[in-house]
Short mmCIF file of C-alpha atoms and ligand atoms in Angstrom, two decimals:
data_model
loop_
_atom_site.label_atom_id
_atom_site.label_comp_id
_atom_site.label_asym_id
_atom_site.label_seq_id
_atom_site.Cartn_x
_atom_site.Cartn_y
_atom_site.Cartn_z
CA MET A 9 -0.20 0.43 0.20
CA ALA A 10 2.92 2.36 0.69
CA VAL A 11 4.16 1.55 -2.87
CA ILE A 12 0.82 2.67 -4.62
CA ALA A 13 0.72 5.53 -2.52
CA ASP A 14 4.49 6.72 -3.68
CA ARG A 15 3.42 5.39 -6.95
CA CYS A 16 -0.15 7.01 -7.16
CA PRO A 17 0.23 10.93 -5.68
CA GLU A 18 -3.55 11.30 -6.01
CA ILE A 19 -5.06 8.13 -4.65
CA GLN A 20 -5.04 8.23 -0.79
CA VAL A 21 -4.41 4.94 0.76
CA THR A 22 -6.02 4.75 3.71
CA VAL A 23 -4.05 1.25 6.33
CA VAL A 24 -6.77 -0.03 8.73
CA ASP A 25 -5.99 -2.23 11.67
CA LEU A 26 -7.73 -3.07 14.74
CA ASN A 27 -4.87 -3.03 16.91
CA GLN A 28 -3.89 0.33 18.35
CA ALA A 29 -0.44 -0.68 19.52
CA ARG A 30 0.80 -1.51 15.50
CA ILE A 31 -1.22 1.68 14.52
CA ASP A 32 0.97 3.36 16.26
CA ALA A 33 3.89 2.21 15.33
CA TRP A 34 3.31 2.78 11.56
CA ASN A 35 2.70 6.04 13.14
CA ASP A 36 5.83 6.60 15.05
CA PRO A 37 8.50 9.71 13.69
CA ASP A 38 11.23 8.39 13.85
CA LEU A 39 11.02 5.85 10.75
CA SER A 40 13.82 3.40 12.17
CA LYS A 41 11.05 2.02 14.60
CA LEU A 42 8.21 0.66 11.82
CA PRO A 43 6.80 -2.59 12.62
CA VAL A 44 8.50 -4.15 9.85
CA TYR A 45 11.89 -4.07 8.65
CA GLU A 46 12.28 -3.96 4.46
CA PRO A 47 14.91 -2.13 2.98
CA GLY A 48 13.52 1.22 2.04
CA LEU A 49 9.99 0.62 3.10
CA ASP A 50 11.24 3.57 5.59
CA ALA A 51 12.26 5.95 2.76
CA VAL A 52 8.53 5.37 0.64
CA VAL A 53 6.30 5.64 4.08
CA GLY A 54 8.94 8.80 4.49
CA ARG A 55 7.88 9.93 1.77
CA CYS A 56 3.79 9.13 1.69
CA ARG A 57 2.59 9.35 4.89
CA GLY A 58 0.47 12.57 6.22
CA ARG A 59 0.37 13.09 2.29
CA ASN A 60 -2.06 10.49 0.65
CA LEU A 61 -0.65 7.39 2.99
CA HIS A 62 -2.75 7.21 6.59
CA PHE A 63 -2.72 4.74 9.28
CA THR A 64 -5.76 4.49 11.73
CA THR A 65 -7.56 2.33 13.58
CA ALA A 66 -10.78 3.81 12.14
CA VAL A 67 -12.03 0.94 9.98
CA ASP A 68 -15.36 1.74 9.52
CA ALA A 69 -14.97 5.04 8.27
CA ALA A 70 -12.40 4.21 6.36
CA ILE A 71 -14.19 1.73 4.60
CA ALA A 72 -17.46 4.05 4.24
CA ALA A 73 -14.85 6.56 2.04
CA ALA A 74 -13.22 3.69 -0.33
CA ASP A 75 -14.23 3.07 -3.61
CA MET A 76 -11.31 0.08 -3.59
CA VAL A 77 -11.24 -2.14 -0.61
CA PHE A 78 -8.05 -4.56 0.25
CA LEU A 79 -8.67 -7.41 1.92
CA SER A 80 -4.54 -7.91 3.56
CA VAL A 81 -5.79 -10.21 6.71
CA ASN A 82 -4.14 -13.36 8.43
CA THR A 83 -4.53 -16.73 7.03
CA PRO A 84 -2.38 -18.96 8.76
CA THR A 85 -2.77 -23.19 9.10
CA LYS A 86 -5.71 -24.24 11.21
CA THR A 87 -4.59 -25.32 13.81
CA LYS A 88 -7.78 -26.91 15.17
CA GLY A 89 -11.41 -28.30 13.53
CA VAL A 90 -11.49 -29.29 10.22
CA GLY A 91 -8.95 -29.45 8.19
CA ALA A 92 -6.56 -28.85 10.99
CA GLY A 93 -2.87 -28.49 10.52
CA GLN A 94 -3.47 -27.77 6.38
CA ALA A 95 -6.36 -25.96 5.74
CA SER A 96 -6.08 -22.01 6.20
CA ASP A 97 -7.91 -20.40 9.20
CA LEU A 98 -10.44 -18.29 7.06
CA ARG A 99 -12.17 -16.16 9.97
CA TRP A 100 -10.42 -12.85 9.82
CA ILE A 101 -11.55 -13.13 6.15
CA GLU A 102 -14.35 -13.90 6.37
CA ALA A 103 -14.97 -10.85 9.37
CA SER A 104 -12.96 -8.33 7.81
CA ALA A 105 -15.76 -9.04 5.17
CA ARG A 106 -18.85 -8.63 6.78
CA GLN A 107 -17.44 -5.46 8.15
CA VAL A 108 -16.80 -4.24 4.71
CA ALA A 109 -20.28 -5.09 3.90
CA ALA A 110 -21.51 -3.65 6.48
CA CYS A 111 -19.97 -0.25 6.48
CA ALA A 112 -19.80 0.28 2.03
CA GLN A 113 -21.29 3.13 1.02
CA GLY A 114 -22.40 3.41 -3.13
CA HIS A 115 -19.69 0.53 -5.12
CA THR A 116 -16.70 -0.52 -3.66
CA ILE A 117 -14.55 -3.25 -5.24
CA VAL A 118 -13.42 -5.47 -2.64
CA VAL A 119 -9.60 -7.29 -3.44
CA GLU A 120 -8.22 -10.09 -2.57
CA LYS A 121 -5.09 -9.60 -1.28
CA SER A 122 -3.94 -12.19 1.35
CA THR A 123 -2.98 -15.85 -0.12
CA LEU A 124 -6.05 -16.98 0.35
CA PRO A 125 -7.92 -21.43 -1.03
CA VAL A 126 -9.47 -21.41 -4.44
CA ARG A 127 -12.87 -20.78 -4.62
CA THR A 128 -13.43 -18.04 -1.00
CA ALA A 129 -13.80 -15.04 -4.00
CA GLU A 130 -17.28 -17.39 -3.71
CA THR A 131 -17.74 -16.91 0.28
CA VAL A 132 -16.78 -13.27 0.27
CA LYS A 133 -19.32 -12.29 -2.33
CA ALA A 134 -21.90 -14.04 -0.99
CA ILE A 135 -21.29 -12.06 2.62
CA LEU A 136 -21.46 -9.08 0.18
CA ASN A 137 -24.13 -9.80 -2.12
CA ALA A 138 -25.86 -10.40 1.08
CA ALA A 139 -25.95 -6.93 1.48
CA GLN A 140 -26.66 -5.93 -1.82
CA GLY A 141 -29.08 -2.42 -1.92
CA GLU A 142 -28.92 -1.88 1.34
CA VAL A 143 -28.12 1.69 1.76
CA ALA A 144 -26.12 2.97 4.80
CA GLY A 145 -25.54 6.32 6.35
CA ALA A 146 -26.50 9.14 3.51
CA GLY A 147 -24.71 6.97 0.93
CA ALA A 148 -25.91 5.04 -2.16
CA PRO A 149 -27.47 1.63 -2.38
CA LYS A 150 -24.28 -0.87 -1.77
CA THR A 151 -23.07 -2.92 -4.63
CA PHE A 152 -19.58 -4.59 -4.69
CA SER A 153 -17.91 -6.24 -6.83
CA VAL A 154 -14.75 -8.69 -6.05
CA LEU A 155 -11.10 -9.21 -7.64
CA SER A 156 -8.40 -11.40 -7.09
CA ASN A 157 -4.82 -9.75 -6.58
CA PRO A 158 -2.62 -12.10 -4.89
CA GLU A 159 0.69 -10.56 -4.18
CA PHE A 160 4.55 -12.21 -5.26
CA LEU A 161 6.63 -10.04 -3.58
CA ALA A 162 9.53 -11.64 -1.71
CA GLU A 163 10.21 -10.54 2.22
CA GLY A 164 13.89 -9.01 2.15
CA THR A 165 12.81 -7.01 -1.07
CA ALA A 166 9.61 -6.11 -0.82
CA ILE A 167 9.77 -2.89 -2.53
CA PRO A 168 11.97 -3.59 -5.59
CA ASP A 169 9.73 -6.41 -6.36
CA LEU A 170 6.49 -3.97 -5.71
CA GLU A 171 8.68 -1.79 -8.19
CA ALA A 172 9.13 -3.98 -10.55
CA PRO A 173 7.41 -6.71 -11.01
CA ASP A 174 7.52 -9.74 -12.77
CA ARG A 175 3.31 -9.54 -13.44
CA VAL A 176 0.84 -8.44 -11.57
CA LEU A 177 -1.73 -10.90 -11.38
CA ILE A 178 -5.72 -9.41 -11.34
CA GLY A 179 -8.83 -12.02 -11.42
CA GLY A 180 -12.16 -11.06 -11.87
CA GLU A 181 -15.55 -11.10 -13.84
CA ASP A 182 -16.34 -8.07 -14.37
CA ALA A 183 -14.34 -5.84 -16.78
CA ALA A 184 -14.88 -2.30 -15.38
CA SER A 185 -13.25 -2.65 -11.92
CA ILE A 186 -10.51 -5.33 -13.15
CA ASP A 187 -9.89 -2.23 -15.50
CA ALA A 188 -9.81 -0.14 -12.50
CA LEU A 189 -7.58 -1.98 -10.64
CA ALA A 190 -5.61 -2.40 -13.84
CA SER A 191 -5.35 1.61 -13.83
CA VAL A 192 -4.04 1.89 -10.40
CA TYR A 193 -0.52 -0.04 -11.04
CA GLY A 194 -0.63 0.64 -14.19
CA HIS A 195 0.70 4.20 -12.93
CA TRP A 196 4.14 2.10 -13.01
CA VAL A 197 3.45 -1.61 -14.42
CA PRO A 198 3.98 -1.88 -17.89
CA GLN A 199 0.40 -2.63 -19.15
CA GLU A 200 1.86 -6.53 -21.11
CA ARG A 201 2.85 -7.51 -16.78
CA ILE A 202 -0.80 -6.84 -15.88
CA LEU A 203 -2.19 -10.42 -16.38
CA ARG A 204 -5.96 -10.96 -16.27
CA THR A 205 -7.28 -14.31 -15.48
CA ASN A 206 -10.98 -15.55 -13.95
CA LEU A 207 -10.91 -15.50 -9.79
CA TRP A 208 -10.68 -19.30 -9.35
CA SER A 209 -7.68 -19.47 -11.88
CA SER A 210 -5.47 -16.05 -9.86
CA GLU A 211 -6.39 -17.91 -6.92
CA LEU A 212 -5.10 -21.09 -7.64
CA SER A 213 -1.98 -19.87 -9.39
CA LYS A 214 -0.57 -17.74 -6.05
CA LEU A 215 -0.70 -21.16 -4.32
CA THR A 216 0.87 -22.89 -7.04
CA ALA A 217 3.06 -20.26 -7.95
CA ASN A 218 4.85 -20.92 -3.84
CA ALA A 219 4.73 -24.89 -4.20
CA PHE A 220 6.75 -24.59 -7.27
CA LEU A 221 9.23 -22.24 -5.74
CA ALA A 222 9.14 -24.22 -2.65
CA GLN A 223 9.87 -27.23 -4.63
CA ARG A 224 12.85 -26.81 -6.34
CA ILE A 225 14.04 -25.26 -2.52
CA SER A 226 13.37 -29.48 -1.40
CA SER A 227 14.52 -30.69 -4.70
CA ILE A 228 17.92 -28.94 -4.73
CA ASN A 229 18.10 -29.57 -0.59
CA SER A 230 18.23 -33.63 -1.39
CA ILE A 231 20.53 -33.61 -3.60
CA ALA A 232 22.24 -31.49 -1.65
CA ALA A 233 22.29 -35.19 0.96
CA LEU A 234 24.18 -36.91 -2.36
CA CYS A 235 26.00 -34.55 -3.29
CA GLU A 236 27.87 -34.48 0.23
CA ALA A 237 27.23 -38.81 0.13
CA THR A 238 29.27 -38.60 -3.33
CA GLY A 239 31.78 -36.01 -3.14
CA ALA A 240 29.97 -33.95 -6.19
CA ASP A 241 29.12 -30.20 -4.62
CA VAL A 242 25.89 -28.76 -4.74
CA ASN A 243 26.80 -25.20 -5.94
CA GLU A 244 28.60 -26.60 -8.98
CA VAL A 245 25.57 -28.85 -9.94
CA ALA A 246 23.09 -26.01 -8.82
CA HIS A 247 24.91 -23.88 -11.70
CA ALA A 248 24.70 -26.42 -13.65
CA ILE A 249 21.33 -27.10 -13.78
CA GLY A 250 20.91 -23.64 -14.02
CA ALA A 251 22.28 -22.61 -17.07
CA ASP A 252 19.64 -24.64 -18.80
CA SER A 253 17.77 -21.72 -20.28
CA ARG A 254 14.08 -24.37 -19.42
CA ILE A 255 15.34 -24.82 -15.35
CA GLY A 256 16.82 -21.60 -15.14
CA ALA A 257 19.69 -20.18 -11.95
CA LYS A 258 17.51 -19.01 -9.04
CA PHE A 259 15.79 -20.72 -6.69
CA LEU A 260 18.71 -23.54 -6.84
CA LYS A 261 20.64 -22.04 -3.51
CA ALA A 262 21.05 -25.06 -0.78
CA GLY A 263 20.16 -24.76 2.94
CA PRO A 264 18.68 -24.85 5.61
CA GLY A 265 15.20 -25.78 3.96
CA PHE A 266 13.00 -23.15 3.45
CA GLY A 267 10.94 -20.98 5.77
CA GLY A 268 8.69 -17.85 5.70
CA SER A 269 5.04 -17.43 6.49
CA CYS A 270 3.88 -18.59 3.10
CA PHE A 271 6.09 -21.84 1.69
CA GLN A 272 4.61 -24.23 4.10
CA LYS A 273 1.09 -22.87 4.73
CA ASP A 274 0.49 -22.14 0.78
CA ILE A 275 1.42 -26.39 -0.13
CA LEU A 276 -0.57 -27.35 3.15
CA ASN A 277 -3.28 -25.28 1.55
CA LEU A 278 -2.60 -27.33 -1.54
CA VAL A 279 -2.15 -30.47 -0.19
CA TYR A 280 -5.95 -29.87 1.48
CA LEU A 281 -7.16 -28.84 -1.15
CA CYS A 282 -6.24 -31.30 -3.27
CA GLY A 283 -7.63 -33.94 -1.13
CA HIS A 284 -10.65 -32.34 -0.81
CA TYR A 285 -11.08 -33.07 -4.58
CA GLY A 286 -10.41 -36.41 -4.27
CA LEU A 287 -6.89 -35.79 -5.82
CA HIS A 288 -5.40 -37.96 -3.03
CA ASP A 289 -1.74 -38.61 -5.13
CA VAL A 290 -1.43 -34.94 -6.33
CA ALA A 291 -2.14 -33.72 -2.20
CA ALA A 292 0.79 -37.34 -1.46
CA TYR A 293 3.04 -35.77 -4.28
CA TRP A 294 3.20 -31.79 -2.98
CA GLN A 295 2.65 -33.46 0.82
CA SER A 296 6.46 -34.87 0.19
CA VAL A 297 8.24 -31.26 -0.12
CA VAL A 298 7.17 -30.35 2.94
CA GLU A 299 8.12 -33.86 4.52
CA LEU A 300 12.02 -32.79 2.71
CA ASN A 301 12.42 -29.60 4.17
CA ILE A 302 11.57 -30.87 7.31
CA TRP A 303 13.73 -33.57 7.08
CA GLN A 304 16.45 -31.37 5.82
CA GLN A 305 16.52 -29.29 9.32
CA GLN A 306 16.60 -32.40 11.04
CA ARG A 307 19.31 -33.60 9.27
CA ILE A 308 21.21 -30.78 9.42
CA ALA A 309 20.79 -30.63 13.19
CA GLN A 310 21.54 -34.65 13.62
CA LEU A 311 24.78 -34.21 11.84
CA VAL A 312 26.03 -31.50 14.10
CA VAL A 313 25.55 -33.91 16.68
CA GLN A 314 27.44 -37.23 15.02
CA LYS A 315 30.12 -34.62 14.17
CA LEU A 316 31.12 -33.12 17.67
CA PHE A 317 31.71 -37.17 18.71
CA GLY A 318 28.23 -37.37 19.53
CA THR A 319 27.63 -35.65 21.66
CA VAL A 320 26.69 -31.76 22.37
CA THR A 321 25.11 -32.18 26.09
CA GLY A 322 27.23 -29.12 27.68
CA LYS A 323 28.36 -27.56 24.50
CA ARG A 324 28.27 -24.01 23.51
CA ILE A 325 27.25 -24.03 20.16
CA ALA A 326 27.48 -20.66 18.19
CA VAL A 327 24.12 -20.02 16.16
CA LEU A 328 24.43 -17.34 13.57
CA GLY A 329 21.41 -15.98 11.81
CA PHE A 330 18.32 -16.61 13.47
CA ALA A 331 15.82 -14.55 10.60
CA PHE A 332 14.01 -17.56 8.47
CA LYS A 333 16.62 -15.86 5.35
CA ALA A 334 18.36 -12.36 5.37
CA ASP A 335 17.23 -9.30 5.10
CA THR A 336 14.27 -9.13 6.96
CA ASN A 337 13.78 -9.64 11.08
CA ASP A 338 10.49 -12.17 10.15
CA THR A 339 11.43 -15.60 12.06
CA ARG A 340 8.08 -17.16 10.87
CA GLU A 341 9.05 -20.93 10.27
CA ALA A 342 12.86 -20.45 10.43
CA PRO A 343 14.69 -23.70 10.55
CA ALA A 344 16.69 -22.03 12.96
CA ILE A 345 13.75 -22.99 14.85
CA ARG A 346 13.44 -26.31 14.51
CA ILE A 347 17.16 -26.95 14.18
CA CYS A 348 17.92 -25.33 18.00
CA GLN A 349 14.97 -26.90 19.95
CA ASP A 350 16.80 -30.86 18.43
CA LEU A 351 19.87 -29.37 19.50
CA LEU A 352 17.96 -27.84 23.22
CA GLU A 353 16.46 -30.95 23.55
CA GLU A 354 20.08 -32.91 23.04
CA GLY A 355 21.59 -30.97 25.87
CA ALA A 356 22.95 -28.69 23.53
CA GLN A 357 23.59 -24.48 25.05
CA LEU A 358 23.11 -22.01 22.10
CA ALA A 359 24.54 -18.62 21.68
CA ILE A 360 22.45 -17.23 19.34
CA TYR A 361 23.28 -14.20 17.17
CA ASP A 362 20.68 -12.67 14.93
CA PRO A 363 21.22 -8.90 13.84
CA LYS A 364 17.44 -8.14 13.26
CA VAL A 365 16.01 -10.75 15.69
CA PRO A 366 15.07 -10.09 19.28
CA GLU A 367 15.20 -11.83 22.23
CA SER A 368 11.21 -11.91 23.35
CA GLN A 369 10.99 -13.75 19.51
CA ILE A 370 13.50 -15.86 20.01
CA THR A 371 11.79 -16.49 23.05
CA SER A 372 8.56 -17.26 21.80
CA ASP A 373 9.99 -18.88 18.46
CA LEU A 374 11.83 -21.79 21.30
CA GLY A 375 9.11 -21.74 23.28
CA CYS A 376 11.46 -21.19 26.27
CA HIS A 377 13.12 -18.44 28.50
CA PRO A 378 17.21 -17.65 27.68
CA LEU A 379 19.21 -18.51 30.87
CA ILE A 380 20.85 -15.10 32.08
CA SER A 381 24.36 -15.38 31.28
CA PRO A 382 26.77 -17.36 32.96
CA MET A 383 25.51 -20.67 31.06
CA GLY A 384 24.27 -23.43 32.83
CA SER A 385 26.83 -26.33 34.14
CA PRO A 386 28.41 -27.67 31.05
CA LEU A 387 27.38 -31.48 31.45
CA SER A 388 24.21 -30.95 34.00
CA GLY A 389 21.87 -32.70 30.49
CA ASP A 390 19.46 -29.09 29.96
CA GLY A 391 20.08 -27.58 26.72
CA VAL A 392 20.18 -24.08 27.40
CA TRP A 393 20.70 -20.94 25.15
CA HIS A 394 21.02 -17.33 25.17
CA ARG A 395 21.11 -14.29 22.47
CA VAL A 396 24.85 -12.79 22.10
CA THR A 397 25.36 -9.17 20.19
CA THR A 398 28.31 -10.04 18.36
CA PRO A 399 29.80 -12.71 16.41
CA THR A 400 32.46 -12.39 18.66
CA GLU A 401 30.76 -12.86 22.03
CA ALA A 402 28.90 -15.31 20.19
CA VAL A 403 31.96 -18.69 19.74
CA ALA A 404 33.43 -17.79 23.10
CA GLN A 405 34.39 -21.03 24.10
CA ALA A 406 31.86 -22.96 21.92
CA ASP A 407 33.15 -25.95 20.33
CA ALA A 408 31.06 -25.16 16.58
CA VAL A 409 29.38 -22.30 14.75
CA LEU A 410 26.73 -22.61 12.70
CA ILE A 411 25.79 -20.53 10.23
CA LEU A 412 21.49 -20.54 9.05
CA THR A 413 20.96 -17.34 7.73
CA GLU A 414 22.44 -15.66 5.17
CA TRP A 415 23.29 -12.36 6.37
CA ALA A 416 26.00 -11.13 4.25
CA SER A 417 28.06 -9.86 7.22
CA PHE A 418 28.95 -13.50 7.51
CA ALA A 419 30.62 -13.90 4.21
CA GLU A 420 32.84 -11.52 6.09
CA LEU A 421 33.95 -12.83 9.52
CA ASN A 422 37.14 -12.76 10.20
CA TRP A 423 37.99 -16.71 10.81
CA GLN A 424 41.38 -16.33 12.17
CA GLU A 425 40.30 -14.30 15.00
CA LEU A 426 37.11 -16.33 15.59
CA ALA A 427 38.78 -19.71 15.74
CA GLY A 428 41.15 -17.94 18.44
CA GLN A 429 37.83 -17.85 20.86
CA MET A 430 36.71 -21.64 20.50
CA ARG A 431 37.74 -24.59 22.21
CA LYS A 432 39.24 -27.12 19.69
CA PRO A 433 38.26 -29.32 18.16
CA ALA A 434 36.81 -26.77 16.67
CA TRP A 435 33.83 -26.82 13.94
CA LEU A 436 32.03 -23.89 11.29
CA PHE A 437 28.84 -25.99 9.81
CA ASP A 438 28.33 -23.55 6.68
CA ALA A 439 23.83 -24.57 6.28
CA ARG A 440 24.38 -22.10 3.94
CA SER A 441 27.65 -22.19 1.74
CA ILE A 442 28.50 -18.29 2.95
CA ALA A 443 31.77 -18.10 4.71
CA ASP A 444 35.35 -17.87 3.69
CA LEU A 445 36.20 -21.75 3.05
CA SER A 446 39.43 -21.53 2.58
CA ALA A 447 39.64 -18.73 5.62
CA ALA A 448 37.91 -21.25 7.83
CA GLN A 449 40.06 -23.91 7.07
CA ALA A 450 43.25 -21.93 7.15
CA ALA A 451 42.00 -20.82 11.33
CA GLY A 452 42.61 -24.08 12.07
CA LEU A 453 38.49 -25.48 12.04
CA GLN A 454 36.91 -28.38 11.03
CA VAL A 455 34.66 -27.07 7.82
CA TRP A 456 30.78 -28.33 6.64
CA ARG A 457 29.40 -26.99 3.91
CA VAL A 458 25.88 -28.29 3.36
CA GLY A 459 25.94 -30.25 -0.41
CA CYS A 460 29.53 -29.80 0.07
CA GLY A 461 31.22 -33.88 0.08
C1 UGA B 1996 7.84 -15.75 -0.29
C2 UGA B 1996 7.63 -16.09 -2.48
O1 UGA B 1996 9.25 -15.67 -2.55
C3 UGA B 1996 7.29 -15.04 -2.95
O2 UGA B 1996 6.97 -14.99 -3.45
C4 UGA B 1996 5.92 -14.98 -2.46
O3 UGA B 1996 5.22 -13.84 -2.72
C5 UGA B 1996 5.67 -14.83 -0.68
O4 UGA B 1996 6.80 -16.11 -0.32
C6 UGA B 1996 4.40 -14.93 -0.32
O5 UGA B 1996 3.61 -15.82 -0.22
O6 UGA B 1996 4.34 -14.34 0.57
P1 UGA B 1996 9.61 -15.32 0.78
O7 UGA B 1996 8.98 -16.49 1.50
O8 UGA B 1996 9.57 -13.75 1.74
O9 UGA B 1996 8.69 -14.75 -0.57
O10 UGA B 1996 10.79 -14.95 1.04
P2 UGA B 1996 11.77 -16.02 -0.45
O11 UGA B 1996 13.16 -15.40 -0.92
O12 UGA B 1996 10.81 -17.50 -0.78
O13 UGA B 1996 12.52 -17.98 0.30
C7 UGA B 1996 11.47 -18.39 1.23
C8 UGA B 1996 12.53 -19.44 1.98
O14 UGA B 1996 13.11 -19.92 1.07
C9 UGA B 1996 13.64 -18.89 2.65
O15 UGA B 1996 13.78 -19.07 4.15
C10 UGA B 1996 14.95 -19.33 2.27
O16 UGA B 1996 15.99 -19.15 2.25
C11 UGA B 1996 14.90 -20.09 1.35
N1 UGA B 1996 15.06 -20.29 -0.14
C12 UGA B 1996 14.97 -19.25 -1.22
C13 UGA B 1996 16.03 -20.83 -0.36
O17 UGA B 1996 16.70 -22.21 0.79
N2 UGA B 1996 16.98 -21.29 -1.34
C14 UGA B 1996 16.46 -20.90 -2.41
O18 UGA B 1996 17.39 -20.93 -3.63
C15 UGA B 1996 16.10 -19.17 -2.68
#
């Protein structure tokens, strides 16, 4: 919405939320305190806020005034009831649709921006249609049109992704509404990149795009394990296959598995849909992408234990990176969570460093509180963790360093200096293949890199 406001100065954009603290944070005069860390976002918000970008909790009034409403609420995986663990929880979409139905005035275009299961638009339409023709306040009778406009930006590169998208997808039935939304994007996106489909194709394209991207990661991670067993190097294999223009070079980076709020959720959603329509083999095919991802995380934790003489009890391990990818403070489904939990279960003492993730977030993700230093008694058997503020602090007296996020600063670590602080024999486990391999080896570290035999 900030980018729309930036590119379309004549459009008034109002972002509404029920959560006052969140809205206050978006209105904080100190742009470094915005609730989402995203490179370049502060500059965009700084340019538009108060001009044509507004943040408020006055939801009803903003809906009444709007010509177009974007539903951008959370759709997490259901944790209970029918479809638990797979289907999306649509309670917030439904609540928002009801609020729009109640407060809209005149004609309103309702845009599904959240990632949704296929045919959700039917639910949204049914709720809106029930209010069609009603009159709210002094307004004209209500009419609605529903569009699907899924978002394809990736975290960490959200602003460039939005400013130069590969494509914008608009699904709908009413040509005039599609044109209205296309003209918003048309301010900066070339017309040939604005794709128009029916509602269901648009909804399904979003799930499919994420499923295909995630599948590439599971595929390369499966080959990484084979590379380690055979003496091949997964980076060389990825380069060789990526040079084939039919395969392409992107999204072939082996690592600790995919994280983030979307890949796993969207695939599970796809699995649920396939099952719902009786396509059980198709469901099993996509389910395996998620299973391979979990296996990769478990495999890395086990490998650390095995290389450290079969036990990490009482051993100090420096964990560098906790976010699910670089340039974000987001830890949702981060591979670091499962890997750290497995190591804590084995009794390790973890010193966790991440440039952007605060201690409170790690506490909530790991489900246990940090130990205030000094670390626990070495052989008590209880896994403990604490957050440190520099990589140097993390490696003090550590038996191993484990890199889990590809923060650029990890490529520049001074291994000579760090290795001197560690207990020997010391290991570097580089799950992102980002560290300077020869420098680490020259500093006397034993090195494991994902996908390198
Ligand atoms: C992903 C998609 O890339 C976006 O197109 C989509 O809009 C978004 O989900 C969404 O549905 O909201 P995002 O999760 O922000 O974006 O980040 P990605 O760059 O896709 O990374 C996801 C995970 O895959 C990260 O843990 C990353 O480290 C991992 N990854 C990515 C790899 O392990 N290897 C790769 O080659 C690429």
